[in-house]
Structure formats: C-alpha cells, structure tokens
C-alpha cells in the first residue's frame, strides 16, 4: 500500500487490512507479468486491407491489376486506395493485406532508391533485386514474430526480359508467369491457367485480367469494380484506372420474385 497516498486516513488503514485489496488502476503481480512479457502483435490484426492482386508475364510485357478498395473489416471504407505503385523506371509493385504495412515497405524501398541516386554511380535496383530485398525484409519480420501483413507482387523489365514474382508475409518468395493473391488464388488462377499463352497480346491479356477481376468482384465482399491496370514493357511503365462492366441479372435466380417454386 502506498503510504504517501494513504497518509493517516482511517479508511485507508482499514482497506489495507483487507487481503488482496487494490486501488483503482493498481495491477496485481500476474497482471504486471502479462503486461511486461506479452509479445508485440501490432501487425497480427490488420485494420485497413486490400484483397486480390493479379499479374501476367508474357514475352513482350508484364501486366498487373488490383481493385482500389480498402476494407475496414468487411466495411468498404476507402474506395480510391492505390495498391499498385511504380518503383524506378521499369518496376511495379502491388500489394494485398494491411495497407499501413505496405506504406512502410514503400518508405523502405524509396529510401533504397534515394540512396542509389545519391551515390550517382549508375547503379539502380532492378525488379529482381527489389523482389529479393522484400523477401529478406518479410522473412526478418516474420522471424521476429511481428510480420508485415502483406502479399506482394513485383513485376518489371530487367533489360529485355520480363520479371514477375510474389512474396508473402512469411517471406516465401516465388517467381512465375502468372500470379494471383487473396481470393483470386482460388477463383482467378484456374481461369488464367486455361487461357494463358506466352505470346498473348496486350488486348487479350487485359481482357483476361478484367474477366478474372469481375469474377472476384462477384464473389468477394471485399472487392470493388474500380480497378488499376499497370503495364511494364521495354518502353516503360503505364498505369491506368477503369471501372468494370458488371451484370447482376443473375440476381433474379438467387432471389426469385414468385412464390410457386419457379424462377
């Protein structure tokens, strides 16, 4: 009992005789132990999140796409969230998961790119190097039990060759000709596998990606019809925004208007 707090107060003296009595705000030994020993868990409960990111690599270009929704739980909170960013002259990065963690990673990458410019020795980070750097950062945070809650997709052109890879929150890294994250790994990836060709035109690849994102929009309550499309080629980087055309006439079959059991 804090003698200075109690002074000579008779009521305080009486309370001191009660075993286990604690003043408001005073912690028991078990509570103190929990407060001081509990591990950090800042990024194990994501707040504002994004969902599917899709990407395709062909012989001439790499295409990446994602919607622009930031979900607060299942609430469609932010409808113009930029989840595809350009890094350097020929690299794009897209992310799903916790958006603040993605912003932190963008700050790290921006500092790396700034350091390259300050050196002024002609050396710049290529897409594959950004991909490897991110895999080490994500693995390091995972081993500290404080992961960055993201699934990242890195695409670009290194010389005359396209690059496409993904990194998850565990630091697991993978390169492929096509990648889908989030719910798109279940709904979109089979469609991409069926239609993919290494010599696809940009028009065909764009149509395929739009069809996949449309399916994800129909099926995912945390998706949006407004999307970003990014293209990386030997000529450079181009990012475009558009709104998907959707058809909800199927709703008549889901909620029939008659009561006789027919549609």
PDB file of C-alpha atoms in Angstrom:
ATOM      1  CA  UNK A   1       0.000   0.000   0.000  1.00  0.00           C
ATOM      2  CA  UNK A   2       1.331   3.455  -0.911  1.00  0.00           C
ATOM      3  CA  UNK A   3       1.767   5.133   2.491  1.00  0.00           C
ATOM      4  CA  UNK A   4       2.158   8.584   0.931  1.00  0.00           C
ATOM      5  CA  UNK A   5      -1.185   8.089  -0.872  1.00  0.00           C
ATOM      6  CA  UNK A   6      -2.970   6.818   2.210  1.00  0.00           C
ATOM      7  CA  UNK A   7      -1.465   9.160   4.767  1.00  0.00           C
ATOM      8  CA  UNK A   8      -3.235   8.798   8.079  1.00  0.00           C
ATOM      9  CA  UNK A   9      -6.618   8.205   6.510  1.00  0.00           C
ATOM     10  CA  UNK A  10      -8.524   5.803   8.737  1.00  0.00           C
ATOM     11  CA  UNK A  11     -10.433   4.375   5.799  1.00  0.00           C
ATOM     12  CA  UNK A  12      -7.150   3.686   4.039  1.00  0.00           C
ATOM     13  CA  UNK A  13      -5.862   1.866   7.072  1.00  0.00           C
ATOM     14  CA  UNK A  14      -8.982  -0.240   7.114  1.00  0.00           C
ATOM     15  CA  UNK A  15      -8.651  -1.108   3.424  1.00  0.00           C
ATOM     16  CA  UNK A  16      -5.032  -2.103   3.980  1.00  0.00           C
ATOM     17  CA  UNK A  17      -6.256  -4.818   6.282  1.00  0.00           C
ATOM     18  CA  UNK A  18      -8.399  -6.350   3.568  1.00  0.00           C
ATOM     19  CA  UNK A  19      -6.330  -9.060   1.867  1.00  0.00           C
ATOM     20  CA  UNK A  20      -5.987  -8.610  -1.865  1.00  0.00           C
ATOM     21  CA  UNK A  21      -7.472  -5.093  -1.991  1.00  0.00           C
ATOM     22  CA  UNK A  22      -6.122  -2.962  -4.852  1.00  0.00           C
ATOM     23  CA  UNK A  23      -6.659   0.693  -5.539  1.00  0.00           C
ATOM     24  CA  UNK A  24      -8.175   1.648  -8.928  1.00  0.00           C
ATOM     25  CA  UNK A  25      -5.516   1.246 -11.612  1.00  0.00           C
ATOM     26  CA  UNK A  26      -3.266  -0.879  -9.426  1.00  0.00           C
ATOM     27  CA  UNK A  27      -2.148  -4.161 -11.059  1.00  0.00           C
ATOM     28  CA  UNK A  28      -1.632  -7.490  -9.366  1.00  0.00           C
ATOM     29  CA  UNK A  29       1.626  -9.376  -9.883  1.00  0.00           C
ATOM     30  CA  UNK A  30       0.080 -11.665 -12.518  1.00  0.00           C
ATOM     31  CA  UNK A  31      -1.213  -8.675 -14.473  1.00  0.00           C
ATOM     32  CA  UNK A  32       2.165  -6.952 -14.304  1.00  0.00           C
ATOM     33  CA  UNK A  33       3.792 -10.086 -15.689  1.00  0.00           C
ATOM     34  CA  UNK A  34       1.304 -10.213 -18.597  1.00  0.00           C
ATOM     35  CA  UNK A  35       1.846  -6.560 -19.424  1.00  0.00           C
ATOM     36  CA  UNK A  36       5.644  -6.786 -19.463  1.00  0.00           C
ATOM     37  CA  UNK A  37       6.027 -10.231 -21.047  1.00  0.00           C
ATOM     38  CA  UNK A  38       3.358 -10.241 -23.782  1.00  0.00           C
ATOM     39  CA  UNK A  39       4.879 -10.286 -27.284  1.00  0.00           C
ATOM     40  CA  UNK A  40       4.254  -7.450 -29.706  1.00  0.00           C
ATOM     41  CA  UNK A  41       1.366  -8.118 -32.046  1.00  0.00           C
ATOM     42  CA  UNK A  42       0.974  -4.867 -33.959  1.00  0.00           C
ATOM     43  CA  UNK A  43       0.507  -6.487 -37.369  1.00  0.00           C
ATOM     44  CA  UNK A  44      -1.364  -9.646 -36.438  1.00  0.00           C
ATOM     45  CA  UNK A  45      -4.685  -7.804 -36.512  1.00  0.00           C
ATOM     46  CA  UNK A  46      -4.846  -5.916 -39.830  1.00  0.00           C
ATOM     47  CA  UNK A  47      -7.165  -2.898 -39.940  1.00  0.00           C
ATOM     48  CA  UNK A  48      -7.436  -1.447 -43.475  1.00  0.00           C
ATOM     49  CA  UNK A  49      -6.822  -4.216 -46.004  1.00  0.00           C
ATOM     50  CA  UNK A  50      -6.863  -4.887 -49.725  1.00  0.00           C
ATOM     51  CA  UNK A  51      -7.625  -8.147 -51.451  1.00  0.00           C
ATOM     52  CA  UNK A  52      -6.753  -9.746 -54.814  1.00  0.00           C
ATOM     53  CA  UNK A  53      -3.753  -8.801 -56.964  1.00  0.00           C
ATOM     54  CA  UNK A  54      -3.384 -10.450 -60.390  1.00  0.00           C
ATOM     55  CA  UNK A  55      -0.387 -10.394 -62.736  1.00  0.00           C
ATOM     56  CA  UNK A  56       0.644 -11.992 -66.049  1.00  0.00           C
ATOM     57  CA  UNK A  57       4.093 -12.102 -67.690  1.00  0.00           C
ATOM     58  CA  UNK A  58       4.381 -12.504 -71.472  1.00  0.00           C
ATOM     59  CA  UNK A  59       7.221 -12.245 -73.947  1.00  0.00           C
ATOM     60  CA  UNK A  60       6.608  -8.524 -74.553  1.00  0.00           C
ATOM     61  CA  UNK A  61       5.198  -7.097 -71.315  1.00  0.00           C
ATOM     62  CA  UNK A  62       4.077  -7.742 -67.731  1.00  0.00           C
ATOM     63  CA  UNK A  63       0.532  -6.829 -66.698  1.00  0.00           C
ATOM     64  CA  UNK A  64      -0.579  -6.305 -63.081  1.00  0.00           C
ATOM     65  CA  UNK A  65      -4.028  -5.398 -61.771  1.00  0.00           C
ATOM     66  CA  UNK A  66      -5.886  -4.826 -58.497  1.00  0.00           C
ATOM     67  CA  UNK A  67      -9.027  -3.088 -57.320  1.00  0.00           C
ATOM     68  CA  UNK A  68      -8.936   0.163 -55.345  1.00  0.00           C
ATOM     69  CA  UNK A  69     -10.901  -0.820 -52.243  1.00  0.00           C
ATOM     70  CA  UNK A  70      -9.562  -0.530 -48.716  1.00  0.00           C
ATOM     71  CA  UNK A  71     -11.745  -2.553 -46.354  1.00  0.00           C
ATOM     72  CA  UNK A  72     -12.132  -1.820 -42.644  1.00  0.00           C
ATOM     73  CA  UNK A  73     -13.042  -5.356 -41.619  1.00  0.00           C
ATOM     74  CA  UNK A  74     -15.817  -6.001 -44.152  1.00  0.00           C
ATOM     75  CA  UNK A  75     -16.789  -2.327 -44.384  1.00  0.00           C
ATOM     76  CA  UNK A  76     -15.965  -0.797 -47.783  1.00  0.00           C
ATOM     77  CA  UNK A  77     -14.245   2.192 -46.173  1.00  0.00           C
ATOM     78  CA  UNK A  78     -11.855   3.594 -48.818  1.00  0.00           C
ATOM     79  CA  UNK A  79     -12.776   3.305 -52.492  1.00  0.00           C
ATOM     80  CA  UNK A  80      -9.791   5.002 -54.113  1.00  0.00           C
ATOM     81  CA  UNK A  81      -6.878   3.188 -52.472  1.00  0.00           C
ATOM     82  CA  UNK A  82      -3.779   2.942 -54.674  1.00  0.00           C
ATOM     83  CA  UNK A  83      -2.462  -0.596 -54.325  1.00  0.00           C
ATOM     84  CA  UNK A  84      -0.167  -0.541 -57.377  1.00  0.00           C
ATOM     85  CA  UNK A  85       2.889   1.722 -57.248  1.00  0.00           C
ATOM     86  CA  UNK A  86       5.780   2.421 -59.581  1.00  0.00           C
ATOM     87  CA  UNK A  87       9.329   1.984 -58.338  1.00  0.00           C
ATOM     88  CA  UNK A  88      12.095   3.284 -60.561  1.00  0.00           C
ATOM     89  CA  UNK A  89      11.799   3.320 -64.328  1.00  0.00           C
ATOM     90  CA  UNK A  90      10.618  -0.255 -65.008  1.00  0.00           C
ATOM     91  CA  UNK A  91       9.181  -1.778 -61.850  1.00  0.00           C
ATOM     92  CA  UNK A  92       5.662  -2.013 -60.428  1.00  0.00           C
ATOM     93  CA  UNK A  93       4.671  -3.385 -57.044  1.00  0.00           C
ATOM     94  CA  UNK A  94       1.168  -4.411 -55.973  1.00  0.00           C
ATOM     95  CA  UNK A  95       0.031  -5.444 -52.527  1.00  0.00           C
ATOM     96  CA  UNK A  96      -2.842  -7.046 -50.686  1.00  0.00           C
ATOM     97  CA  UNK A  97      -3.262  -7.143 -46.932  1.00  0.00           C
ATOM     98  CA  UNK A  98      -2.661  -4.391 -44.370  1.00  0.00           C
ATOM     99  CA  UNK A  99      -2.201  -1.076 -46.178  1.00  0.00           C
ATOM    100  CA  UNK A 100      -0.139   0.652 -43.471  1.00  0.00           C
ATOM    101  CA  UNK A 101       2.413  -2.173 -43.676  1.00  0.00           C
ATOM    102  CA  UNK A 102       2.540  -1.667 -47.441  1.00  0.00           C
ATOM    103  CA  UNK A 103       3.181   2.060 -46.887  1.00  0.00           C
ATOM    104  CA  UNK A 104       6.038   1.155 -44.550  1.00  0.00           C
ATOM    105  CA  UNK A 105       7.575  -1.067 -47.234  1.00  0.00           C
ATOM    106  CA  UNK A 106       7.220   1.708 -49.817  1.00  0.00           C
ATOM    107  CA  UNK A 107       9.135   4.018 -47.476  1.00  0.00           C
ATOM    108  CA  UNK A 108      11.917   1.428 -47.152  1.00  0.00           C
ATOM    109  CA  UNK A 109      12.124   0.970 -50.921  1.00  0.00           C
ATOM    110  CA  UNK A 110      12.004   4.710 -51.509  1.00  0.00           C
ATOM    111  CA  UNK A 111      14.993   5.155 -49.216  1.00  0.00           C
ATOM    112  CA  UNK A 112      16.908   2.447 -51.089  1.00  0.00           C
ATOM    113  CA  UNK A 113      16.176   4.129 -54.419  1.00  0.00           C
ATOM    114  CA  UNK A 114      17.184   7.522 -52.977  1.00  0.00           C
ATOM    115  CA  UNK A 115      20.477   6.065 -51.740  1.00  0.00           C
ATOM    116  CA  UNK A 116      21.185   4.800 -55.275  1.00  0.00           C
ATOM    117  CA  UNK A 117      20.588   8.282 -56.697  1.00  0.00           C
ATOM    118  CA  UNK A 118      22.804   9.902 -54.076  1.00  0.00           C
ATOM    119  CA  UNK A 119      25.662   7.529 -54.949  1.00  0.00           C
ATOM    120  CA  UNK A 120      25.296   8.610 -58.587  1.00  0.00           C
ATOM    121  CA  UNK A 121      27.325   5.650 -59.840  1.00  0.00           C
ATOM    122  CA  UNK A 122      24.826   4.478 -62.461  1.00  0.00           C
ATOM    123  CA  UNK A 123      23.669   1.539 -60.324  1.00  0.00           C
ATOM    124  CA  UNK A 124      19.899   1.176 -59.772  1.00  0.00           C
ATOM    125  CA  UNK A 125      17.799  -1.550 -58.187  1.00  0.00           C
ATOM    126  CA  UNK A 126      16.305  -3.873 -60.777  1.00  0.00           C
ATOM    127  CA  UNK A 127      12.977  -5.626 -60.363  1.00  0.00           C
ATOM    128  CA  UNK A 128      14.604  -8.891 -59.306  1.00  0.00           C
ATOM    129  CA  UNK A 129      16.708  -7.079 -56.699  1.00  0.00           C
ATOM    130  CA  UNK A 130      13.642  -5.328 -55.235  1.00  0.00           C
ATOM    131  CA  UNK A 131      11.945  -8.726 -55.110  1.00  0.00           C
ATOM    132  CA  UNK A 132      14.875 -10.312 -53.246  1.00  0.00           C
ATOM    133  CA  UNK A 133      15.137  -7.345 -50.873  1.00  0.00           C
ATOM    134  CA  UNK A 134      11.456  -7.630 -49.981  1.00  0.00           C
ATOM    135  CA  UNK A 135      11.737 -11.357 -49.356  1.00  0.00           C
ATOM    136  CA  UNK A 136      14.524 -10.718 -46.810  1.00  0.00           C
ATOM    137  CA  UNK A 137      12.581  -7.921 -45.097  1.00  0.00           C
ATOM    138  CA  UNK A 138       9.429 -10.039 -44.843  1.00  0.00           C
ATOM    139  CA  UNK A 139      11.328 -13.088 -43.560  1.00  0.00           C
ATOM    140  CA  UNK A 140      13.182 -10.978 -40.985  1.00  0.00           C
ATOM    141  CA  UNK A 141       9.935  -9.553 -39.612  1.00  0.00           C
ATOM    142  CA  UNK A 142       8.350 -12.999 -39.544  1.00  0.00           C
ATOM    143  CA  UNK A 143      11.255 -14.388 -37.502  1.00  0.00           C
ATOM    144  CA  UNK A 144      10.765 -11.550 -35.002  1.00  0.00           C
ATOM    145  CA  UNK A 145       7.113 -12.640 -34.598  1.00  0.00           C
ATOM    146  CA  UNK A 146       5.994  -9.220 -35.858  1.00  0.00           C
ATOM    147  CA  UNK A 147       5.212  -9.843 -39.538  1.00  0.00           C
ATOM    148  CA  UNK A 148       4.244  -7.324 -42.173  1.00  0.00           C
ATOM    149  CA  UNK A 149       0.729  -8.448 -43.109  1.00  0.00           C
ATOM    150  CA  UNK A 150       1.059  -8.332 -46.915  1.00  0.00           C
ATOM    151  CA  UNK A 151       1.104 -10.410 -50.056  1.00  0.00           C
ATOM    152  CA  UNK A 152       3.325  -8.570 -52.518  1.00  0.00           C
ATOM    153  CA  UNK A 153       3.614  -8.871 -56.282  1.00  0.00           C
ATOM    154  CA  UNK A 154       6.695  -7.394 -58.003  1.00  0.00           C
ATOM    155  CA  UNK A 155       6.848  -7.079 -61.787  1.00  0.00           C
ATOM    156  CA  UNK A 156       9.130  -5.283 -64.189  1.00  0.00           C
ATOM    157  CA  UNK A 157      11.550  -5.456 -67.084  1.00  0.00           C
ATOM    158  CA  UNK A 158      15.217  -6.215 -66.469  1.00  0.00           C
ATOM    159  CA  UNK A 159      16.969  -5.473 -69.735  1.00  0.00           C
ATOM    160  CA  UNK A 160      14.800  -7.060 -72.419  1.00  0.00           C
ATOM    161  CA  UNK A 161      13.317  -9.723 -70.181  1.00  0.00           C
ATOM    162  CA  UNK A 162      10.174  -9.503 -68.066  1.00  0.00           C
ATOM    163  CA  UNK A 163      10.161 -10.362 -64.378  1.00  0.00           C
ATOM    164  CA  UNK A 164       7.277 -11.436 -62.131  1.00  0.00           C
ATOM    165  CA  UNK A 165       7.471 -12.645 -58.536  1.00  0.00           C
ATOM    166  CA  UNK A 166       5.495 -12.685 -55.305  1.00  0.00           C
ATOM    167  CA  UNK A 167       6.414 -12.516 -51.613  1.00  0.00           C
ATOM    168  CA  UNK A 168       4.055 -13.328 -48.734  1.00  0.00           C
ATOM    169  CA  UNK A 169       4.068 -12.351 -45.062  1.00  0.00           C
ATOM    170  CA  UNK A 170       6.241 -15.369 -44.166  1.00  0.00           C
ATOM    171  CA  UNK A 171       8.990 -14.326 -46.586  1.00  0.00           C
ATOM    172  CA  UNK A 172       8.139 -17.114 -49.018  1.00  0.00           C
ATOM    173  CA  UNK A 173       9.195 -15.957 -52.493  1.00  0.00           C
ATOM    174  CA  UNK A 174       8.105 -17.377 -55.845  1.00  0.00           C
ATOM    175  CA  UNK A 175       8.608 -16.450 -59.492  1.00  0.00           C
ATOM    176  CA  UNK A 176       6.027 -17.424 -62.120  1.00  0.00           C
ATOM    177  CA  UNK A 177       4.455 -16.470 -65.448  1.00  0.00           C
ATOM    178  CA  UNK A 178       1.177 -15.636 -63.693  1.00  0.00           C
ATOM    179  CA  UNK A 179       0.316 -14.871 -60.075  1.00  0.00           C
ATOM    180  CA  UNK A 180      -2.905 -14.370 -58.132  1.00  0.00           C
ATOM    181  CA  UNK A 181      -3.143 -13.444 -54.455  1.00  0.00           C
ATOM    182  CA  UNK A 182      -6.015 -13.309 -51.989  1.00  0.00           C
ATOM    183  CA  UNK A 183      -9.299 -14.843 -53.065  1.00  0.00           C
ATOM    184  CA  UNK A 184      -8.061 -14.582 -56.654  1.00  0.00           C
ATOM    185  CA  UNK A 185      -5.777 -17.538 -55.960  1.00  0.00           C
ATOM    186  CA  UNK A 186      -8.958 -19.654 -55.748  1.00  0.00           C
ATOM    187  CA  UNK A 187     -11.232 -18.060 -58.366  1.00  0.00           C
ATOM    188  CA  UNK A 188      -8.925 -16.369 -60.882  1.00  0.00           C
ATOM    189  CA  UNK A 189      -5.904 -18.634 -61.090  1.00  0.00           C
ATOM    190  CA  UNK A 190      -7.723 -21.551 -62.794  1.00  0.00           C
ATOM    191  CA  UNK A 191      -9.073 -19.144 -65.442  1.00  0.00           C
ATOM    192  CA  UNK A 192      -5.622 -17.694 -66.065  1.00  0.00           C
ATOM    193  CA  UNK A 193      -4.061 -21.161 -66.373  1.00  0.00           C
ATOM    194  CA  UNK A 194      -6.635 -22.117 -69.002  1.00  0.00           C
ATOM    195  CA  UNK A 195      -6.207 -19.010 -71.176  1.00  0.00           C
ATOM    196  CA  UNK A 196      -2.539 -18.078 -70.668  1.00  0.00           C
ATOM    197  CA  UNK A 197      -0.109 -18.010 -73.602  1.00  0.00           C
ATOM    198  CA  UNK A 198       3.436 -16.564 -73.539  1.00  0.00           C
ATOM    199  CA  UNK A 199       2.713 -14.717 -76.807  1.00  0.00           C
ATOM    200  CA  UNK A 200      -0.560 -13.109 -75.667  1.00  0.00           C
ATOM    201  CA  UNK A 201      -1.331  -9.660 -76.990  1.00  0.00           C
ATOM    202  CA  UNK A 202      -1.902  -6.804 -74.568  1.00  0.00           C
ATOM    203  CA  UNK A 203      -5.567  -6.693 -75.576  1.00  0.00           C
ATOM    204  CA  UNK A 204      -6.082 -10.408 -74.830  1.00  0.00           C
ATOM    205  CA  UNK A 205      -4.201 -10.211 -71.524  1.00  0.00           C
ATOM    206  CA  UNK A 206      -6.177  -7.153 -70.442  1.00  0.00           C
ATOM    207  CA  UNK A 207      -9.481  -8.855 -71.266  1.00  0.00           C
ATOM    208  CA  UNK A 208      -8.440 -11.969 -69.327  1.00  0.00           C
ATOM    209  CA  UNK A 209      -7.446  -9.952 -66.261  1.00  0.00           C
ATOM    210  CA  UNK A 210     -10.649  -7.917 -66.376  1.00  0.00           C
ATOM    211  CA  UNK A 211     -12.744 -11.092 -66.593  1.00  0.00           C
ATOM    212  CA  UNK A 212     -10.908 -12.536 -63.585  1.00  0.00           C
ATOM    213  CA  UNK A 213     -11.339  -9.376 -61.517  1.00  0.00           C
ATOM    214  CA  UNK A 214     -15.020  -9.308 -62.480  1.00  0.00           C
ATOM    215  CA  UNK A 215     -15.427 -12.851 -61.131  1.00  0.00           C
ATOM    216  CA  UNK A 216     -13.632 -11.840 -57.927  1.00  0.00           C
ATOM    217  CA  UNK A 217     -15.913  -8.802 -57.619  1.00  0.00           C
ATOM    218  CA  UNK A 218     -18.987 -11.032 -57.898  1.00  0.00           C
ATOM    219  CA  UNK A 219     -17.675 -13.465 -55.280  1.00  0.00           C
ATOM    220  CA  UNK A 220     -15.673 -11.334 -52.839  1.00  0.00           C
ATOM    221  CA  UNK A 221     -17.492  -8.990 -50.448  1.00  0.00           C
ATOM    222  CA  UNK A 222     -14.221  -7.046 -50.016  1.00  0.00           C
ATOM    223  CA  UNK A 223     -13.706  -6.292 -53.727  1.00  0.00           C
ATOM    224  CA  UNK A 224     -14.657  -3.337 -55.921  1.00  0.00           C
ATOM    225  CA  UNK A 225     -15.418  -2.825 -59.617  1.00  0.00           C
ATOM    226  CA  UNK A 226     -12.974   0.090 -59.872  1.00  0.00           C
ATOM    227  CA  UNK A 227      -9.537  -1.282 -60.777  1.00  0.00           C
ATOM    228  CA  UNK A 228      -5.979  -0.303 -61.616  1.00  0.00           C
ATOM    229  CA  UNK A 229      -4.098  -1.833 -64.542  1.00  0.00           C
ATOM    230  CA  UNK A 230      -0.348  -1.483 -64.781  1.00  0.00           C
ATOM    231  CA  UNK A 231       1.790  -2.476 -67.777  1.00  0.00           C
ATOM    232  CA  UNK A 232       5.585  -2.766 -67.787  1.00  0.00           C
ATOM    233  CA  UNK A 233       7.473  -3.234 -71.045  1.00  0.00           C
ATOM    234  CA  UNK A 234      10.767  -2.287 -72.643  1.00  0.00           C
ATOM    235  CA  UNK A 235       9.251   1.130 -73.385  1.00  0.00           C
ATOM    236  CA  UNK A 236       8.487   1.865 -69.706  1.00  0.00           C
ATOM    237  CA  UNK A 237       5.557   1.839 -67.277  1.00  0.00           C
ATOM    238  CA  UNK A 238       1.918   2.781 -67.748  1.00  0.00           C
ATOM    239  CA  UNK A 239      -0.823   2.700 -65.060  1.00  0.00           C
ATOM    240  CA  UNK A 240      -4.488   3.091 -65.940  1.00  0.00           C
ATOM    241  CA  UNK A 241      -7.735   3.149 -63.948  1.00  0.00           C
ATOM    242  CA  UNK A 242     -11.110   1.915 -65.151  1.00  0.00           C
ATOM    243  CA  UNK A 243     -14.452   0.600 -63.910  1.00  0.00           C
ATOM    244  CA  UNK A 244     -15.525  -2.944 -64.778  1.00  0.00           C
ATOM    245  CA  UNK A 245     -18.803  -3.569 -66.559  1.00  0.00           C
ATOM    246  CA  UNK A 246     -20.945  -5.869 -64.419  1.00  0.00           C
ATOM    247  CA  UNK A 247     -24.201  -7.756 -64.939  1.00  0.00           C
ATOM    248  CA  UNK A 248     -26.407  -8.545 -61.954  1.00  0.00           C
ATOM    249  CA  UNK A 249     -29.304 -10.084 -63.841  1.00  0.00           C
ATOM    250  CA  UNK A 250     -28.314 -13.390 -62.262  1.00  0.00           C
ATOM    251  CA  UNK A 251     -29.843 -11.971 -59.082  1.00  0.00           C
ATOM    252  CA  UNK A 252     -33.292 -12.998 -60.352  1.00  0.00           C
ATOM    253  CA  UNK A 253     -32.251 -16.619 -59.942  1.00  0.00           C
ATOM    254  CA  UNK A 254     -30.846 -16.031 -56.472  1.00  0.00           C
ATOM    255  CA  UNK A 255     -33.940 -14.199 -55.164  1.00  0.00           C
ATOM    256  CA  UNK A 256     -36.988 -15.411 -57.135  1.00  0.00           C
ATOM    257  CA  UNK A 257     -39.903 -12.993 -57.363  1.00  0.00           C
ATOM    258  CA  UNK A 258     -42.639 -15.656 -57.322  1.00  0.00           C
ATOM    259  CA  UNK A 259     -43.724 -17.974 -54.539  1.00  0.00           C
ATOM    260  CA  UNK A 260     -44.738 -21.011 -56.589  1.00  0.00           C
ATOM    261  CA  UNK A 261     -41.251 -22.525 -56.503  1.00  0.00           C
ATOM    262  CA  UNK A 262     -40.368 -21.496 -60.100  1.00  0.00           C
ATOM    263  CA  UNK A 263     -37.859 -18.919 -61.275  1.00  0.00           C
TER     264      UNK A 263
END
